[in-house]
Amino acid sequence: MAEYKYTPADFKSDQIVKWCPGCGDHAILNAVQRAMPEVADALDIPHNKFTFVSGIGCSSRFIYYMKTFGFHTIHGRAAAIATGIKVANPDLSVWVCTGDGDSLAIGGNHFIHAIRRNIDLNMILFNNEIYGLTKGQYSPTTKLGKITKTSPAGTVEKPFNPGELVIGAKGTFFARTIDAEVMLTKDCLVAAAKHKGMAVVEALVNCVIFNDKTHAAFAGDKATRTKNTITLRHGEKMLFGEGNAKGLVLENMQLKAVTVGEDGYTIDDILTHDAHCVDTTLHSMLAAMKHPDLPVAIGVIRDVKDEQVYDVKVAEQVEQLKASAKLHSVDDLLNSGETWMIE
Amino acid sequence: MENFNAKEVKDVVIRFSGDSGDGMQLTGTLFSNTSALIGNGISTFPDYPAEIRAPQGTVAGVSGFQVHIGSGNVTNPGDYCDALIAMNPAALKANRKWLKPDATVIIDGDTLTEDNVKKAGFETLDPIAELGLEGYNVVIPDITTMTKAALADMGLDNKTVVKCKNMFALGICFYIFNQSEDYAKRYIDSKFAKKNPAVAEANKLAIDAGYNYAANTHQFANTYKVAAAPLQKGKYRSINGNVATAWGFIAAAEKAGLPLFCGSYPITPATVILEELAKHKELGVKTVQAEDEIAGICTSIGAAFAGNFAVTTTSGPGLSLKSEALGLAVMAELPLVVVDVQRGGPSTGLPTKTEQSDLMQALYGRNGECPVVVIAASSPSDCFHYAYMASKIAMEHMTPVVLLTDGFIANGSEPWRIPTMADYPSICPPIVEEAPAEGEFMPYARGENLARGWAFPGKEGLEHRIGGLEKDHIKGSISYDPANHQEMTKTRAAKVAKVVEVIPDLEVMGAADADVLVVGWGGTKGHLQSAVSDMQAEGKSIAHLHLNYLNPLPHNTEDMLKGHKRIVICELNEGQLASYLRQNFQDIRFEQYNKVEGQPFTVVELKEKFNSLL
Ligand SMILES: Cc1ncc(C[n+]2csc(CCOP(=O)(O)OP(=O)(O)O)c2C)c(N)n1
Ligand code: SF4
Ligand SMILES: [Mg+2]
């Protein structure tokens, strides 16, 4: 453990934050600036190694507000650009900020492939279920039937659940948080940083202007969240609700919310969260839980160790091949193979 | 086995042709490497179908390899051939139009069955008559039968034996062109002797059998000899354009002292560059085979931001996909080389055929005022040089560079005098080593050549943010100020224009006041040079000007274009350089000679055109 003793202020740039008042993105910025000092100390990463990369969207403006290295790129491509950065210099702590449109529509291809490769990036996916910057068109996470500017009669396409997508793409880390839960967000970010490999943190954020209250049914105020979400912690029972009275059990291959002590369910029946479990079945089910049928899962849902980390493997191959190489320079290369002399 | 009746000739063009599975590329390569070893000037070109294994025996499935060897400066693989080796009737049919009037035609007699002749699309059962080959020196050895007979005692299965028939044909060629079998045999040993000694032995025997057959039969009364070319002394190797391009990048990275990064997505005819780079991790090369071309360029942009020397490689359709990201690299002012190995377009077009129709895309194919440096290589081996120079310019001027090559020079190969890296110019990118003593680092502050500083993430005190939004001309922060956008637009253009100060002036081949000036760019150089020098030797008033640096154009371009009665711009497109030069030099009259058949120009057609202008 290093002792840089940074403060959130060390990560605040001089730019005026221009998101709408009340936009959920503010809270994520707050949480990130609190998480960075902790990450720096926990992983011995000096300030100058933090690099933030984003695509295009309201949320992608994020990088301008961080006093770190930053690259605001083009729509959908942040994951690909970050991949290049990380492979070029694996020493950097690379953070990707992206919206639901940015990463799941135009950037869907890069999203799944970055996850599949398990490159050591930390991605914050700002999911407001809408295109904010372009003023309110539906996105790949917008609820079915939602009326937006481009779906005046309601959408006729089903949304993605990012968690299912991450796990389906062989993701090794997935966490979900809610804008208002700043401390949970911070904890998820620190856990993401500690995870070696691709880490996706889905932040459910509220777009007050174009999709207000989209998450409110379960994420609205503290009491609603207590009732309708479950905070998963590795090694702990899956309990939620007022006084942790409720819990999750697995019955007939399905998750079910029960009240401890009712209908014959005891605390022993309640599942214990194992974020490190390689098998994806339960993690997928947890990520897929939907209000109002089940509580929405927040916290670190999946955090699995996997040696196959892309940037590490690329660097290893280079080092191994350098060590056993016959060619050591371009002159060697030019003179390799079949050559002949003209006298 | 010296043949004393050999006739000395200046140059010969030989075309090896057969089914895609007949091993014609290897046969041609062995023949040309053998010629290289005796010091001939050489140029080769493979011509293969887009399908990996098109239906056997059909014209669509024919794969060819042309070799041009000469005792002088050989600048192109030749258009029409002196000898055609056809392994089946389809190969004969496909190449009929490329025969010189007195050419020798060798076709495997065993393949002239009713079935094969029909499959090749002949209307009669006499392909020789149908193609009007009576006047030619047609030889019809039963290559398959003789190969089988020669290898009868080896105890090999029929399939392996029949596979050796290309080596029998090679043996025939060695006899006709008075070449030694040594190199081919050594090659076979190095490839097969360890893994499969019987196969190695069989292949070598087949070469001998072919050679002996040719020596014993009277059908090859005339044999030919091509003297060594007066090549510059030194150590040579054979190289194709794609490998040369890859090596040019590795060389530039080494010179700049930076790791090389290539993010790319496979596409014909550019894939070999990525494959070649992937082979050289031992020299510090990192390759990412991305999920698409967009990710290819984006990973490279990320790597450039992070302080690697980054390139991305593709062909026309891929360049289309990369255009938005290329704009980001322009805006972010990061060094990047984008290679476009041009092929026939539009859309999927003619993937394995050559064309020069991406010039406009390279110059202008992006949104906004978005200038990049555009450079074109003009021969297989000079791909090394231009890849190196593209890299140097990209890094020293902090700008993307588009390097255009094409399917013809990418796949073609020629002997190359091996350069020494010590002779190559240094590459000194404006890397920012430390934070300013006072105040904040200004990412868009510029040096004399207008390049901004390259500050790698990870360096203390240099934390800064860049991106695709217009930015303040010094601080790099977002700026919507109208005057700033005007200034930045002009500055980005001026930065690219300033590259003119480091590129060489043009030189005309021929008289500065020749009546006709032939202008070309990129991969057509060899053919244009051949046609013009032939005509100059005939006393015609003609000169040749060839462009490699297309944006910016060299200082003296206008001067070089002046003083001629007629200027003809020759391109394998519908007139893209012509439009560009007209736009730049509005007082000069340009004529055009264009072709989009997916094939290089032929020297014959060029001369015909040029003669009509004189
Ligand atoms: C190539 C391209 N296509 C379209 C756009 C327009 N555009 C900008 S942001 C955006 C959607 C943003 O939505 P999201 O990623 O969810 O981010 P949010 O604004 O909601 O945070 C779109 C369509 C663009 N900038 N570039
Ligand atoms: S439009 Fe919505 S997402 Fe964008 S800043 Fe405003 S509230 Fe936030
Ligand atoms: Mg959104």
mmCIF file of N, CA and C in Angstrom, chain B residues 1 18 64 69 96 106 171 190 205 228 243 262-263 266 275 283 369 457 471 473 480 509 551 571:
data_model
loop_
_atom_site.group_PDB
_atom_site.id
_atom_site.type_symbol
_atom_site.label_atom_id
_atom_site.label_comp_id
_atom_site.label_asym_id
_atom_site.label_seq_id
_atom_site.Cartn_x
_atom_site.Cartn_y
_atom_site.Cartn_z
ATOM 1 N N MET B 1 25.418 -29.483 -67.426
ATOM 2 C CA MET B 1 24.303 -29.487 -68.382
ATOM 3 C C MET B 1 24.235 -28.169 -69.162
ATOM 4 N N GLY B 18 -1.840 -22.035 -63.817
ATOM 5 C CA GLY B 18 -2.507 -23.317 -63.585
ATOM 6 C C GLY B 18 -3.681 -23.131 -62.644
ATOM 7 N N GLY B 64 -1.942 -17.314 -61.632
ATOM 8 C CA GLY B 64 -0.759 -17.106 -62.462
ATOM 9 C C GLY B 64 0.352 -16.391 -61.727
ATOM 10 N N ILE B 69 12.531 -11.188 -66.531
ATOM 11 C CA ILE B 69 13.944 -11.095 -66.203
ATOM 12 C C ILE B 69 14.658 -10.397 -67.342
ATOM 13 N N ARG B 96 -4.337 -16.566 -73.142
ATOM 14 C CA ARG B 96 -4.140 -16.447 -74.578
ATOM 15 C C ARG B 96 -3.813 -15.012 -74.977
ATOM 16 N N ILE B 106 3.727 -23.921 -73.519
ATOM 17 C CA ILE B 106 3.862 -25.297 -73.058
ATOM 18 C C ILE B 106 2.597 -25.653 -72.296
ATOM 19 N N GLY B 171 11.555 -27.584 -64.222
ATOM 20 C CA GLY B 171 12.760 -28.165 -64.827
ATOM 21 C C GLY B 171 12.844 -27.840 -66.316
ATOM 22 N N SER B 190 15.411 -27.156 -47.842
ATOM 23 C CA SER B 190 15.209 -26.372 -46.623
ATOM 24 C C SER B 190 13.754 -26.432 -46.181
ATOM 25 N N LEU B 205 13.642 -34.723 -57.926
ATOM 26 C CA LEU B 205 13.669 -35.637 -59.075
ATOM 27 C C LEU B 205 12.817 -35.110 -60.226
ATOM 28 N N ALA B 228 23.553 -11.144 -66.963
ATOM 29 C CA ALA B 228 23.365 -10.411 -65.708
ATOM 30 C C ALA B 228 23.180 -8.937 -66.006
ATOM 31 N N VAL B 243 5.608 -6.487 -47.644
ATOM 32 C CA VAL B 243 6.650 -6.743 -46.654
ATOM 33 C C VAL B 243 7.536 -5.506 -46.510
ATOM 34 N N CYS B 262 0.514 -1.596 -34.312
ATOM 35 C CA CYS B 262 -0.365 -1.647 -35.481
ATOM 36 C C CYS B 262 -1.706 -2.261 -35.097
ATOM 37 N N GLY B 263 -2.753 -1.463 -35.179
ATOM 38 C CA GLY B 263 -4.116 -1.964 -35.016
ATOM 39 C C GLY B 263 -4.700 -2.102 -36.404
ATOM 40 N N PRO B 266 -7.978 -7.594 -41.135
ATOM 41 C CA PRO B 266 -7.555 -8.192 -42.406
ATOM 42 C C PRO B 266 -8.411 -7.751 -43.601
ATOM 43 N N GLU B 275 0.185 -9.262 -41.154
ATOM 44 C CA GLU B 275 0.798 -10.571 -40.877
ATOM 45 C C GLU B 275 2.300 -10.431 -40.660
ATOM 46 N N LEU B 283 11.100 -7.637 -32.323
ATOM 47 C CA LEU B 283 11.656 -6.297 -32.505
ATOM 48 C C LEU B 283 10.777 -5.251 -31.811
ATOM 49 N N GLU B 369 -12.838 20.531 -42.792
ATOM 50 C CA GLU B 369 -11.563 20.865 -43.441
ATOM 51 C C GLU B 369 -10.520 20.016 -42.749
ATOM 52 N N PRO B 457 0.858 10.155 -21.741
ATOM 53 C CA PRO B 457 0.282 9.898 -20.422
ATOM 54 C C PRO B 457 1.296 9.117 -19.596
ATOM 55 N N LYS B 471 -10.637 23.066 -30.321
ATOM 56 C CA LYS B 471 -10.007 23.434 -29.059
ATOM 57 C C LYS B 471 -9.258 24.735 -29.154
ATOM 58 N N HIS B 473 -6.457 27.355 -29.269
ATOM 59 C CA HIS B 473 -5.237 27.195 -30.049
ATOM 60 C C HIS B 473 -3.984 26.997 -29.206
ATOM 61 N N TYR B 480 -15.435 27.293 -28.490
ATOM 62 C CA TYR B 480 -16.428 27.541 -29.542
ATOM 63 C C TYR B 480 -16.229 28.920 -30.156
ATOM 64 N N MET B 509 12.296 12.788 -65.851
ATOM 65 C CA MET B 509 13.143 11.857 -66.580
ATOM 66 C C MET B 509 13.024 12.220 -68.057
ATOM 67 N N ASN B 551 0.288 15.239 -51.243
ATOM 68 C CA ASN B 551 -0.106 16.382 -50.437
ATOM 69 C C ASN B 551 0.848 16.503 -49.269
ATOM 70 N N GLU B 571 -3.342 7.298 -65.313
ATOM 71 C CA GLU B 571 -3.728 6.753 -64.010
ATOM 72 C C GLU B 571 -4.640 5.550 -64.203
#
